[in-house]
Protein backbone atom coordinates (compact mmCIF):
# COMPACT_ATOMS: atom_id res chain seq x y z
CA UNK A 1 0.00 0.00 0.00
CA UNK A 2 1.37 3.42 -0.93
CA UNK A 3 2.27 5.87 1.81
CA UNK A 4 -0.35 8.29 0.46
CA UNK A 5 -3.15 5.75 0.94
CA UNK A 6 -1.91 4.83 4.40
CA UNK A 7 -1.89 8.53 5.29
CA UNK A 8 -5.38 8.97 3.81
CA UNK A 9 -6.84 6.13 5.85
CA UNK A 10 -5.26 7.49 9.04
CA UNK A 11 -6.59 10.98 8.24
CA UNK A 12 -10.12 9.71 7.62
CA UNK A 13 -10.09 7.78 10.89
CA UNK A 14 -8.86 10.84 12.79
CA UNK A 15 -11.88 12.68 11.42
CA UNK A 16 -14.42 10.07 12.51
CA UNK A 17 -17.52 11.76 13.88
CA UNK A 18 -17.16 14.91 11.76
CA UNK A 19 -20.61 14.11 10.32
CA UNK A 20 -20.23 16.73 7.60
CA UNK A 21 -19.42 15.56 4.07
CA UNK A 22 -18.55 19.03 2.76
CA UNK A 23 -16.20 19.78 5.66
CA UNK A 24 -14.43 16.40 5.40
CA UNK A 25 -14.09 16.76 1.63
CA UNK A 26 -12.48 20.17 2.04
CA UNK A 27 -10.01 18.86 4.63
CA UNK A 28 -9.00 15.82 2.57
CA UNK A 29 -8.62 17.82 -0.65
CA UNK A 30 -6.42 20.35 1.14
CA UNK A 31 -4.34 17.74 2.98
CA UNK A 32 -3.61 15.62 -0.10
CA UNK A 33 -3.68 18.29 -2.83
CA UNK A 34 -6.39 16.48 -4.77
CA UNK A 35 -7.78 17.46 -8.17
CA UNK A 36 -11.54 17.57 -8.75
CA UNK A 37 -13.22 15.68 -11.60
CA UNK A 38 -16.94 16.33 -11.09
CA UNK A 39 -17.78 14.40 -7.89
CA UNK A 40 -14.48 12.51 -7.79
CA UNK A 41 -11.23 13.82 -6.27
CA UNK A 42 -7.96 12.24 -7.30
CA UNK A 43 -4.18 12.20 -7.34
CA UNK A 44 -1.69 9.77 -8.90
CA UNK A 45 -2.04 7.29 -6.03
CA UNK A 46 -5.82 7.11 -5.52
CA UNK A 47 -9.26 8.52 -6.31
CA UNK A 48 -12.01 9.17 -3.76
CA UNK A 49 -15.73 9.91 -3.78
CA UNK A 50 -17.50 11.18 -0.65
CA UNK A 51 -21.09 10.27 0.26
CA UNK A 52 -23.21 10.82 3.38
CA UNK A 53 -25.72 8.65 5.22
CA UNK A 54 -27.17 8.21 8.69
CA UNK A 55 -26.25 4.51 8.65
CA UNK A 56 -23.59 2.21 7.24
CA UNK A 57 -25.63 1.12 4.23
CA UNK A 58 -26.37 3.63 1.48
CA UNK A 59 -27.99 3.68 -1.94
CA UNK A 60 -26.63 7.05 -3.12
CA UNK A 61 -25.13 7.20 -6.61
CA UNK A 62 -21.35 6.96 -6.29
CA UNK A 63 -20.08 7.53 -9.84
CA UNK A 64 -20.71 6.79 -13.48
CA UNK A 65 -19.04 3.72 -14.94
CA UNK A 66 -17.20 5.93 -17.44
CA UNK A 67 -15.85 8.03 -14.55
CA UNK A 68 -14.70 4.89 -12.76
CA UNK A 69 -13.00 3.68 -15.94
CA UNK A 70 -10.73 6.75 -15.85
CA UNK A 71 -9.50 5.93 -12.35
CA UNK A 72 -9.77 2.13 -12.21
CA UNK A 73 -5.97 1.77 -12.45
CA UNK A 74 -5.58 3.06 -8.88
CA UNK A 75 -7.58 2.45 -5.67
CA UNK A 76 -11.01 4.05 -6.13
CA UNK A 77 -12.25 4.73 -2.61
CA UNK A 78 -15.82 5.37 -1.57
CA UNK A 79 -15.89 7.26 1.74
CA UNK A 80 -19.27 7.22 3.47
CA UNK A 81 -19.60 9.94 6.10
CA UNK A 82 -21.90 8.78 8.93
CA UNK A 83 -22.55 10.47 12.31
CA UNK A 84 -20.01 8.31 14.16
CA UNK A 85 -17.57 6.99 11.55
CA UNK A 86 -16.13 7.59 8.08
CA UNK A 87 -16.64 4.23 6.39
CA UNK A 88 -14.11 3.30 3.69
CA UNK A 89 -14.95 0.91 0.84
CA UNK A 90 -12.92 0.02 -2.23
CA UNK A 91 -15.14 0.65 -5.27
CA UNK A 92 -13.00 -0.45 -8.23
CA UNK A 93 -14.76 -2.44 -10.94
CA UNK A 94 -13.83 -5.81 -9.38
CA UNK A 95 -15.83 -4.78 -6.30
CA UNK A 96 -19.08 -3.97 -8.15
CA UNK A 97 -22.07 -6.32 -8.37
CA UNK A 98 -23.72 -4.46 -11.24
CA UNK A 99 -24.52 -1.03 -12.68
CA UNK A 100 -27.79 0.56 -11.57
CA UNK A 101 -28.79 3.82 -13.21
CA UNK A 102 -29.35 4.48 -16.95
CA UNK A 103 -27.60 1.25 -17.82
CA UNK A 104 -30.04 -0.39 -20.23
CA UNK A 105 -27.70 0.31 -23.14
CA UNK A 106 -24.57 -0.86 -21.31
CA UNK A 107 -22.49 -3.09 -23.56
CA UNK A 108 -18.81 -3.89 -23.79
CA UNK A 109 -18.49 -1.30 -26.58
CA UNK A 110 -20.85 1.22 -24.96
CA UNK A 111 -19.93 2.31 -21.43
CA UNK A 112 -23.14 3.60 -19.81
CA UNK A 113 -24.74 3.94 -16.40
CA UNK A 114 -23.80 4.67 -12.80
CA UNK A 115 -23.40 2.56 -9.68
CA UNK A 116 -24.82 3.06 -6.20
CA UNK A 117 -23.37 2.41 -2.79
CA UNK A 118 -25.55 -0.71 -2.61
CA UNK A 119 -23.81 -2.03 -5.76
CA UNK A 120 -20.43 -2.17 -3.99
CA UNK A 121 -19.59 -5.66 -2.73
CA UNK A 122 -18.92 -5.76 1.01
CA UNK A 123 -16.60 -8.75 0.62
CA UNK A 124 -14.93 -10.88 -2.04
CA UNK A 125 -13.07 -14.15 -1.57
CA UNK A 126 -14.03 -14.00 2.14
CA UNK A 127 -12.09 -10.73 2.48
CA UNK A 128 -14.11 -7.90 4.04
CA UNK A 129 -14.25 -4.68 2.05
CA UNK A 130 -12.92 -2.20 4.59
CA UNK A 131 -9.99 0.11 5.21
CA UNK A 132 -7.85 -2.66 6.66
CA UNK A 133 -8.08 -4.73 3.46
CA UNK A 134 -7.77 -2.01 0.79
CA UNK A 135 -4.32 -3.27 -0.25
CA UNK A 136 -5.33 -6.96 -0.54
CA UNK A 137 -8.50 -6.15 -2.45
CA UNK A 138 -6.74 -3.81 -4.86
CA UNK A 139 -4.11 -6.49 -5.56
CA UNK A 140 -6.97 -8.82 -6.54
CA UNK A 141 -8.50 -6.13 -8.75
CA UNK A 142 -5.22 -5.19 -10.46
CA UNK A 143 -4.86 -8.59 -12.08
CA UNK A 144 -8.38 -8.41 -13.58
CA UNK A 145 -8.66 -4.71 -14.43
CA UNK A 146 -11.54 -2.78 -15.97
CA UNK A 147 -11.61 -4.72 -19.26
CA UNK A 148 -11.66 -8.00 -17.38
CA UNK A 149 -14.69 -6.92 -15.34
CA UNK A 150 -16.69 -5.30 -18.13
CA UNK A 151 -18.26 -8.47 -19.59
CA UNK A 152 -19.32 -9.59 -16.10
CA UNK A 153 -20.91 -6.21 -15.32
CA UNK A 154 -22.77 -6.17 -18.67
CA UNK A 155 -24.15 -9.63 -17.96
CA UNK A 156 -25.09 -8.90 -14.34
CA UNK A 157 -26.67 -5.54 -15.18
CA UNK A 158 -28.78 -6.47 -18.18
CA UNK A 159 -29.41 -10.17 -17.57
CA UNK A 160 -27.75 -11.01 -20.87
CA UNK A 161 -27.52 -14.75 -21.36
CA UNK A 162 -24.00 -15.84 -20.43
CA UNK A 163 -21.87 -17.91 -22.75
CA UNK A 164 -20.38 -21.25 -21.77
CA UNK A 165 -21.58 -23.64 -19.11
CA UNK A 166 -20.47 -25.09 -15.82
CA UNK A 167 -18.59 -28.37 -16.04
CA UNK A 168 -20.99 -31.12 -15.01
CA UNK A 169 -19.35 -33.28 -12.34
CA UNK A 170 -20.96 -36.72 -12.35
CA UNK A 171 -20.54 -39.20 -9.50
CA UNK A 172 -17.90 -41.13 -11.44
CA UNK A 173 -15.98 -37.99 -12.39
CA UNK A 174 -16.11 -36.71 -8.81
CA UNK A 175 -14.28 -39.80 -7.61
CA UNK A 176 -11.48 -39.19 -10.13
CA UNK A 177 -11.28 -35.49 -9.23
CA UNK A 178 -11.04 -36.19 -5.52
CA UNK A 179 -8.19 -38.62 -6.19
CA UNK A 180 -6.17 -35.78 -7.78
CA UNK A 181 -4.26 -34.82 -4.60
CA UNK A 182 -3.03 -38.41 -4.22
CA UNK A 183 -1.94 -38.42 -7.89
CA UNK A 184 -0.16 -35.10 -7.39
CA UNK A 185 1.66 -36.40 -4.32
CA UNK A 186 2.79 -39.51 -6.21
CA UNK A 187 3.97 -37.40 -9.14
CA UNK A 188 6.02 -34.98 -7.02
CA UNK A 189 7.90 -37.98 -5.59
CA UNK A 190 8.52 -39.55 -9.01
CA UNK A 191 11.37 -39.39 -11.52
CA UNK A 192 8.88 -37.90 -13.98
CA UNK A 193 8.69 -34.77 -11.83
CA UNK A 194 12.47 -34.46 -11.99
CA UNK A 195 12.31 -34.88 -15.78
CA UNK A 196 9.63 -32.23 -16.17
CA UNK A 197 11.57 -29.72 -14.06
CA UNK A 198 14.77 -30.44 -16.01
CA UNK A 199 13.04 -29.90 -19.37
CA UNK A 200 11.65 -26.52 -18.31
CA UNK A 201 14.88 -25.46 -16.61
CA UNK A 202 16.76 -26.24 -19.84
CA UNK A 203 14.63 -23.70 -21.70
CA UNK A 204 15.20 -21.10 -18.99
CA UNK A 205 18.95 -21.61 -19.24
CA UNK A 206 18.86 -21.53 -23.06
CA UNK A 207 16.92 -18.25 -23.17
CA UNK A 208 18.21 -16.69 -19.96
CA UNK A 209 19.33 -13.41 -21.56
CA UNK A 210 16.07 -12.98 -23.50
CA UNK A 211 14.00 -13.70 -20.38
CA UNK A 212 15.87 -11.00 -18.46
CA UNK A 213 15.30 -8.53 -21.32
CA UNK A 214 11.60 -9.45 -21.49
CA UNK A 215 11.34 -8.90 -17.72
CA UNK A 216 11.82 -5.17 -18.40
CA UNK A 217 8.63 -4.97 -20.54
CA UNK A 218 6.28 -2.66 -18.62
CA UNK A 219 3.01 -4.24 -19.75
CA UNK A 220 2.52 -7.09 -17.29
CA UNK A 221 0.40 -9.20 -19.64
CA UNK A 222 2.80 -8.88 -22.58
CA UNK A 223 5.77 -9.52 -20.31
CA UNK A 224 4.28 -12.72 -18.94
CA UNK A 225 3.15 -14.03 -22.32
CA UNK A 226 6.58 -13.45 -23.89
CA UNK A 227 8.48 -15.20 -21.11
CA UNK A 228 5.99 -18.07 -21.02
CA UNK A 229 6.36 -18.55 -24.78
CA UNK A 230 10.15 -18.53 -24.60
CA UNK A 231 9.94 -21.39 -22.09
CA UNK A 232 6.94 -23.40 -23.28
CA UNK A 233 6.02 -22.22 -26.78
CA UNK A 234 5.49 -24.90 -29.43
CA UNK A 235 6.31 -22.92 -32.61
CA UNK A 236 10.13 -22.88 -32.81
CA UNK A 237 10.13 -20.41 -35.73
CA UNK A 238 8.05 -17.94 -33.74
CA UNK A 239 10.26 -18.39 -30.69
CA UNK A 240 13.35 -17.54 -32.75
CA UNK A 241 11.63 -14.45 -34.16
CA UNK A 242 10.91 -13.43 -30.58
CA UNK A 243 14.54 -13.99 -29.58
CA UNK A 244 15.74 -11.88 -32.51
CA UNK A 245 13.31 -9.06 -31.61
CA UNK A 246 14.39 -9.05 -27.96
CA UNK A 247 18.05 -8.90 -28.96
CA UNK A 248 17.52 -6.02 -31.39
CA UNK A 249 17.43 -2.37 -30.37
CA UNK A 250 13.82 -1.65 -31.33
CA UNK A 251 12.47 -4.85 -29.70
CA UNK A 252 9.59 -4.95 -32.17
CA UNK A 253 8.02 -8.22 -31.07
CA UNK A 254 6.27 -10.41 -33.66
CA UNK A 255 2.50 -10.72 -33.40
CA UNK A 256 1.59 -13.87 -31.55
CA UNK A 257 -1.43 -15.28 -29.82
CA UNK A 258 -1.41 -17.58 -26.82
CA UNK A 259 -4.27 -20.03 -26.53
CA UNK A 260 -6.59 -19.60 -23.56
CA UNK A 261 -5.84 -23.08 -22.31
CA UNK A 262 -5.36 -24.39 -18.79
CA UNK A 263 -1.61 -24.92 -19.00
CA UNK A 264 1.33 -23.85 -21.18
CA UNK A 265 3.23 -27.14 -21.33
CA UNK A 266 1.70 -30.61 -21.76
CA UNK A 267 3.76 -33.70 -20.98
CA UNK A 268 2.31 -37.19 -21.23
CA UNK A 269 4.24 -39.66 -19.08
CA UNK A 270 3.41 -43.37 -18.74
CA UNK A 271 1.61 -42.96 -15.42
CA UNK A 272 0.83 -39.23 -15.44
CA UNK A 273 -0.71 -36.75 -17.87
CA UNK A 274 0.65 -33.37 -16.80
CA UNK A 275 -0.35 -29.83 -17.61
CA UNK A 276 2.03 -27.14 -16.37
CA UNK A 277 1.25 -23.44 -16.22
CA UNK A 278 4.29 -21.16 -16.44
CA UNK A 279 4.06 -18.12 -14.16
CA UNK A 280 6.58 -15.28 -14.12
CA UNK A 281 7.20 -13.49 -10.82
CA UNK A 282 9.16 -10.22 -10.75
CA UNK A 283 10.37 -10.59 -7.19
CA UNK A 284 10.37 -6.87 -6.32
CA UNK A 285 6.77 -6.37 -7.47
CA UNK A 286 3.77 -7.17 -5.31
CA UNK A 287 1.10 -8.79 -7.48
CA UNK A 288 -1.62 -11.44 -7.41
CA UNK A 289 -1.25 -13.58 -10.56
CA UNK A 290 -4.18 -15.41 -12.10
CA UNK A 291 -4.29 -19.09 -11.19
CA UNK A 292 -6.90 -21.06 -13.17
CA UNK A 293 -10.51 -21.18 -14.36
CA UNK A 294 -12.39 -23.35 -11.86
CA UNK A 295 -14.44 -25.26 -14.44
CA UNK A 296 -11.39 -25.93 -16.62
CA UNK A 297 -9.39 -27.31 -13.69
CA UNK A 298 -12.22 -29.65 -12.67
CA UNK A 299 -12.59 -30.87 -16.24
CA UNK A 300 -8.87 -31.60 -16.49
CA UNK A 301 -8.68 -33.32 -13.11
CA UNK A 302 -11.60 -35.57 -14.09
CA UNK A 303 -9.14 -37.45 -16.35
CA UNK A 304 -7.62 -40.59 -14.84
CA UNK A 305 -3.87 -39.71 -14.91
CA UNK A 306 -4.14 -35.92 -14.68
CA UNK A 307 -1.69 -33.82 -12.65
CA UNK A 308 -1.64 -30.02 -12.72
CA UNK A 309 1.55 -28.16 -11.85
CA UNK A 310 2.86 -24.58 -11.75
CA UNK A 311 6.34 -23.66 -12.91
CA UNK A 312 7.24 -20.39 -11.20
CA UNK A 313 10.03 -18.28 -12.67
CA UNK A 314 11.42 -15.73 -10.22
CA UNK A 315 13.29 -12.79 -11.71
CA UNK A 316 15.36 -10.31 -9.74
CA UNK A 317 17.69 -7.95 -11.57
CA UNK A 318 21.34 -8.75 -10.85
CA UNK A 319 20.57 -12.23 -9.52
CA UNK A 320 20.29 -15.66 -11.17
CA UNK A 321 16.81 -16.66 -12.34
CA UNK A 322 15.13 -18.94 -9.82
CA UNK A 323 12.56 -21.60 -10.69
CA UNK A 324 10.22 -23.89 -8.78
CA UNK A 325 7.89 -26.67 -9.96
CA UNK A 326 4.96 -26.75 -7.53
CA UNK A 327 1.72 -28.74 -7.37
CA UNK A 328 -1.54 -26.78 -7.30
CA UNK A 329 -2.23 -28.67 -4.05
CA UNK A 330 1.03 -27.74 -2.28
CA UNK A 331 -0.05 -26.66 1.21
CA UNK A 332 1.29 -23.11 1.17
CA UNK A 333 0.05 -22.48 -2.37
CA UNK A 334 -3.39 -23.91 -1.65
CA UNK A 335 -3.73 -21.67 1.40
CA UNK A 336 -2.90 -18.67 -0.80
CA UNK A 337 -5.48 -19.55 -3.48
CA UNK A 338 -8.23 -16.93 -3.74
CA UNK A 339 -11.57 -17.98 -5.26
CA UNK A 340 -13.34 -15.22 -7.20
CA UNK A 341 -16.77 -16.81 -7.43
CA UNK A 342 -18.57 -13.59 -8.36
CA UNK A 343 -16.29 -12.74 -11.24
CA UNK A 344 -17.16 -15.07 -14.09
CA UNK A 345 -20.98 -14.98 -14.29
CA UNK A 346 -23.88 -17.34 -13.77
CA UNK A 347 -22.71 -20.12 -16.09
CA UNK A 348 -19.29 -20.52 -14.51
CA UNK A 349 -17.88 -21.39 -11.11
CA UNK A 350 -15.45 -18.49 -11.45
CA UNK A 351 -11.69 -18.10 -11.46
CA UNK A 352 -8.86 -18.06 -8.96
CA UNK A 353 -5.80 -16.02 -8.07
CA UNK A 354 -2.75 -16.47 -5.89
CA UNK A 355 -1.57 -14.08 -3.22
CA UNK A 356 1.84 -13.12 -4.59
CA UNK A 357 3.80 -13.27 -1.32
CA UNK A 358 3.27 -17.03 -1.10
CA UNK A 359 4.75 -17.51 -4.58
CA UNK A 360 7.85 -15.49 -3.68
CA UNK A 361 8.41 -17.71 -0.63
CA UNK A 362 7.98 -20.88 -2.69
CA UNK A 363 10.45 -19.68 -5.30
CA UNK A 364 13.02 -18.96 -2.60
CA UNK A 365 12.24 -22.16 -0.67
CA UNK A 366 10.40 -24.75 -2.83
CA UNK A 367 8.19 -27.10 -0.83
CA UNK A 368 6.39 -30.21 -2.06
CA UNK A 369 4.23 -31.06 0.96
CA UNK A 370 0.57 -31.73 0.17
CA UNK A 371 -2.18 -32.04 2.76
CA UNK A 372 -4.36 -34.53 0.89
CA UNK A 373 -7.40 -34.03 3.13
CA UNK A 374 -7.26 -30.23 2.89
CA UNK A 375 -6.88 -30.55 -0.89
CA UNK A 376 -9.92 -32.84 -1.11
CA UNK A 377 -11.97 -30.35 0.92
CA UNK A 378 -10.87 -27.63 -1.48
CA UNK A 379 -12.00 -29.71 -4.47
CA UNK A 380 -15.32 -30.48 -2.77
CA UNK A 381 -15.77 -26.72 -2.40
CA UNK A 382 -15.10 -26.14 -6.11
CA UNK A 383 -17.49 -28.91 -7.17
CA UNK A 384 -20.24 -27.45 -4.96
CA UNK A 385 -20.03 -23.98 -6.52
XYZ file of C-alpha atoms in Angstrom, residues 18-288:
271
model
C -17.156 14.907 11.765
C -20.611 14.105 10.315
C -20.227 16.732 7.599
C -19.420 15.558 4.067
C -18.554 19.029 2.761
C -16.202 19.777 5.658
C -14.431 16.400 5.401
C -14.088 16.757 1.630
C -12.481 20.166 2.035
C -10.011 18.859 4.631
C -8.996 15.825 2.567
C -8.617 17.823 -0.650
C -6.418 20.353 1.140
C -4.339 17.743 2.975
C -3.606 15.616 -0.104
C -3.683 18.294 -2.832
C -6.394 16.485 -4.771
C -7.781 17.464 -8.169
C -11.537 17.566 -8.751
C -13.222 15.679 -11.605
C -16.940 16.327 -11.093
C -17.781 14.402 -7.894
C -14.480 12.510 -7.794
C -11.234 13.816 -6.271
C -7.959 12.243 -7.303
C -4.177 12.202 -7.339
C -1.688 9.773 -8.899
C -2.042 7.286 -6.026
C -5.823 7.114 -5.520
C -9.264 8.524 -6.308
C -12.008 9.170 -3.755
C -15.732 9.909 -3.776
C -17.498 11.183 -0.651
C -21.088 10.271 0.261
C -23.208 10.817 3.376
C -25.724 8.647 5.224
C -27.169 8.209 8.691
C -26.252 4.514 8.654
C -23.588 2.205 7.244
C -25.626 1.124 4.226
C -26.366 3.633 1.476
C -27.985 3.679 -1.942
C -26.634 7.045 -3.124
C -25.131 7.199 -6.612
C -21.354 6.957 -6.285
C -20.082 7.528 -9.838
C -20.707 6.785 -13.482
C -19.039 3.716 -14.944
C -17.197 5.930 -17.440
C -15.848 8.028 -14.553
C -14.701 4.893 -12.757
C -12.999 3.685 -15.945
C -10.725 6.749 -15.846
C -9.503 5.935 -12.346
C -9.766 2.135 -12.210
C -5.970 1.773 -12.452
C -5.581 3.064 -8.877
C -7.581 2.451 -5.670
C -11.006 4.047 -6.132
C -12.247 4.726 -2.609
C -15.821 5.366 -1.566
C -15.887 7.264 1.736
C -19.266 7.216 3.465
C -19.597 9.939 6.097
C -21.896 8.783 8.933
C -22.554 10.465 12.314
C -20.008 8.309 14.159
C -17.572 6.990 11.546
C -16.127 7.594 8.079
C -16.636 4.228 6.391
C -14.114 3.302 3.688
C -14.946 0.915 0.844
C -12.922 0.016 -2.227
C -15.137 0.650 -5.267
C -13.002 -0.445 -8.229
C -14.763 -2.444 -10.944
C -13.833 -5.806 -9.383
C -15.830 -4.780 -6.302
C -19.076 -3.972 -8.152
C -22.069 -6.319 -8.373
C -23.719 -4.462 -11.242
C -24.515 -1.026 -12.679
C -27.791 0.560 -11.566
C -28.788 3.824 -13.215
C -29.355 4.482 -16.947
C -27.596 1.248 -17.818
C -30.040 -0.393 -20.227
C -27.704 0.306 -23.136
C -24.574 -0.859 -21.313
C -22.490 -3.085 -23.564
C -18.814 -3.890 -23.791
C -18.486 -1.297 -26.577
C -20.849 1.217 -24.964
C -19.930 2.312 -21.430
C -23.135 3.602 -19.808
C -24.736 3.939 -16.395
C -23.798 4.673 -12.796
C -23.399 2.558 -9.684
C -24.824 3.057 -6.200
C -23.370 2.407 -2.786
C -25.552 -0.715 -2.612
C -23.812 -2.026 -5.758
C -20.429 -2.174 -3.992
C -19.590 -5.659 -2.726
C -18.918 -5.760 1.014
C -16.596 -8.753 0.623
C -14.935 -10.883 -2.040
C -13.066 -14.152 -1.565
C -14.035 -13.996 2.137
C -12.089 -10.731 2.483
C -14.112 -7.900 4.041
C -14.255 -4.678 2.051
C -12.921 -2.200 4.589
C -9.986 0.114 5.209
C -7.848 -2.664 6.659
C -8.076 -4.734 3.458
C -7.768 -2.008 0.793
C -4.325 -3.272 -0.246
C -5.333 -6.960 -0.535
C -8.500 -6.152 -2.447
C -6.739 -3.807 -4.858
C -4.113 -6.487 -5.560
C -6.969 -8.822 -6.542
C -8.498 -6.128 -8.748
C -5.219 -5.193 -10.459
C -4.856 -8.593 -12.082
C -8.378 -8.409 -13.579
C -8.664 -4.711 -14.425
C -11.537 -2.779 -15.973
C -11.608 -4.720 -19.255
C -11.655 -8.004 -17.380
C -14.693 -6.924 -15.345
C -16.689 -5.304 -18.128
C -18.259 -8.466 -19.589
C -19.316 -9.587 -16.100
C -20.911 -6.210 -15.325
C -22.771 -6.169 -18.671
C -24.155 -9.633 -17.956
C -25.086 -8.902 -14.336
C -26.672 -5.540 -15.182
C -28.777 -6.470 -18.184
C -29.410 -10.173 -17.571
C -27.748 -11.013 -20.866
C -27.522 -14.750 -21.361
C -23.999 -15.835 -20.425
C -21.871 -17.906 -22.750
C -20.384 -21.251 -21.770
C -21.585 -23.638 -19.111
C -20.473 -25.089 -15.819
C -18.587 -28.373 -16.038
C -20.993 -31.123 -15.012
C -19.345 -33.278 -12.339
C -20.962 -36.718 -12.352
C -20.542 -39.204 -9.504
C -17.896 -41.135 -11.440
C -15.976 -37.994 -12.390
C -16.115 -36.708 -8.811
C -14.279 -39.801 -7.615
C -11.480 -39.189 -10.125
C -11.284 -35.488 -9.235
C -11.044 -36.186 -5.519
C -8.187 -38.620 -6.194
C -6.171 -35.778 -7.783
C -4.259 -34.815 -4.595
C -3.026 -38.408 -4.221
C -1.937 -38.419 -7.888
C -0.162 -35.102 -7.393
C 1.662 -36.400 -4.321
C 2.794 -39.507 -6.211
C 3.967 -37.405 -9.143
C 6.016 -34.977 -7.016
C 7.900 -37.980 -5.587
C 8.524 -39.555 -9.005
C 11.368 -39.394 -11.525
C 8.876 -37.902 -13.983
C 8.691 -34.770 -11.827
C 12.470 -34.459 -11.992
C 12.312 -34.884 -15.776
C 9.629 -32.231 -16.173
C 11.568 -29.721 -14.056
C 14.774 -30.440 -16.014
C 13.038 -29.900 -19.373
C 11.654 -26.517 -18.310
C 14.877 -25.462 -16.605
C 16.761 -26.241 -19.841
C 14.625 -23.699 -21.704
C 15.199 -21.098 -18.987
C 18.953 -21.611 -19.240
C 18.856 -21.528 -23.056
C 16.917 -18.251 -23.168
C 18.212 -16.692 -19.957
C 19.325 -13.411 -21.558
C 16.069 -12.983 -23.498
C 14.000 -13.704 -20.375
C 15.874 -10.997 -18.459
C 15.299 -8.534 -21.317
C 11.603 -9.453 -21.492
C 11.338 -8.902 -17.723
C 11.818 -5.172 -18.399
C 8.635 -4.967 -20.537
C 6.282 -2.662 -18.624
C 3.006 -4.239 -19.749
C 2.523 -7.090 -17.287
C 0.396 -9.196 -19.638
C 2.800 -8.882 -22.585
C 5.771 -9.520 -20.310
C 4.277 -12.718 -18.937
C 3.147 -14.029 -22.324
C 6.583 -13.450 -23.895
C 8.482 -15.200 -21.107
C 5.993 -18.069 -21.018
C 6.355 -18.548 -24.782
C 10.153 -18.531 -24.605
C 9.940 -21.389 -22.090
C 6.943 -23.403 -23.275
C 6.017 -22.218 -26.783
C 5.492 -24.896 -29.431
C 6.309 -22.925 -32.613
C 10.125 -22.878 -32.811
C 10.129 -20.413 -35.729
C 8.048 -17.936 -33.738
C 10.265 -18.395 -30.692
C 13.352 -17.544 -32.748
C 11.634 -14.449 -34.158
C 10.907 -13.429 -30.581
C 14.535 -13.991 -29.575
C 15.742 -11.880 -32.508
C 13.313 -9.056 -31.607
C 14.388 -9.047 -27.958
C 18.052 -8.902 -28.956
C 17.518 -6.024 -31.390
C 17.432 -2.366 -30.368
C 13.819 -1.652 -31.332
C 12.472 -4.852 -29.703
C 9.588 -4.947 -32.169
C 8.019 -8.224 -31.066
C 6.270 -10.408 -33.657
C 2.503 -10.716 -33.404
C 1.593 -13.871 -31.554
C -1.433 -15.280 -29.817
C -1.410 -17.580 -26.822
C -4.268 -20.030 -26.533
C -6.590 -19.596 -23.562
C -5.835 -23.081 -22.306
C -5.360 -24.387 -18.787
C -1.610 -24.916 -18.999
C 1.330 -23.849 -21.179
C 3.231 -27.142 -21.328
C 1.699 -30.611 -21.760
C 3.765 -33.700 -20.980
C 2.310 -37.194 -21.234
C 4.243 -39.659 -19.083
C 3.407 -43.369 -18.739
C 1.611 -42.963 -15.421
C 0.826 -39.226 -15.444
C -0.714 -36.747 -17.867
C 0.653 -33.373 -16.802
C -0.352 -29.832 -17.612
C 2.031 -27.136 -16.372
C 1.251 -23.443 -16.219
C 4.292 -21.158 -16.436
C 4.060 -18.115 -14.159
C 6.583 -15.276 -14.118
C 7.202 -13.489 -10.822
C 9.159 -10.223 -10.752
C 10.368 -10.587 -7.186
C 10.373 -6.867 -6.325
C 6.773 -6.370 -7.470
C 3.766 -7.174 -5.314
C 1.100 -8.788 -7.478
C -1.617 -11.438 -7.413
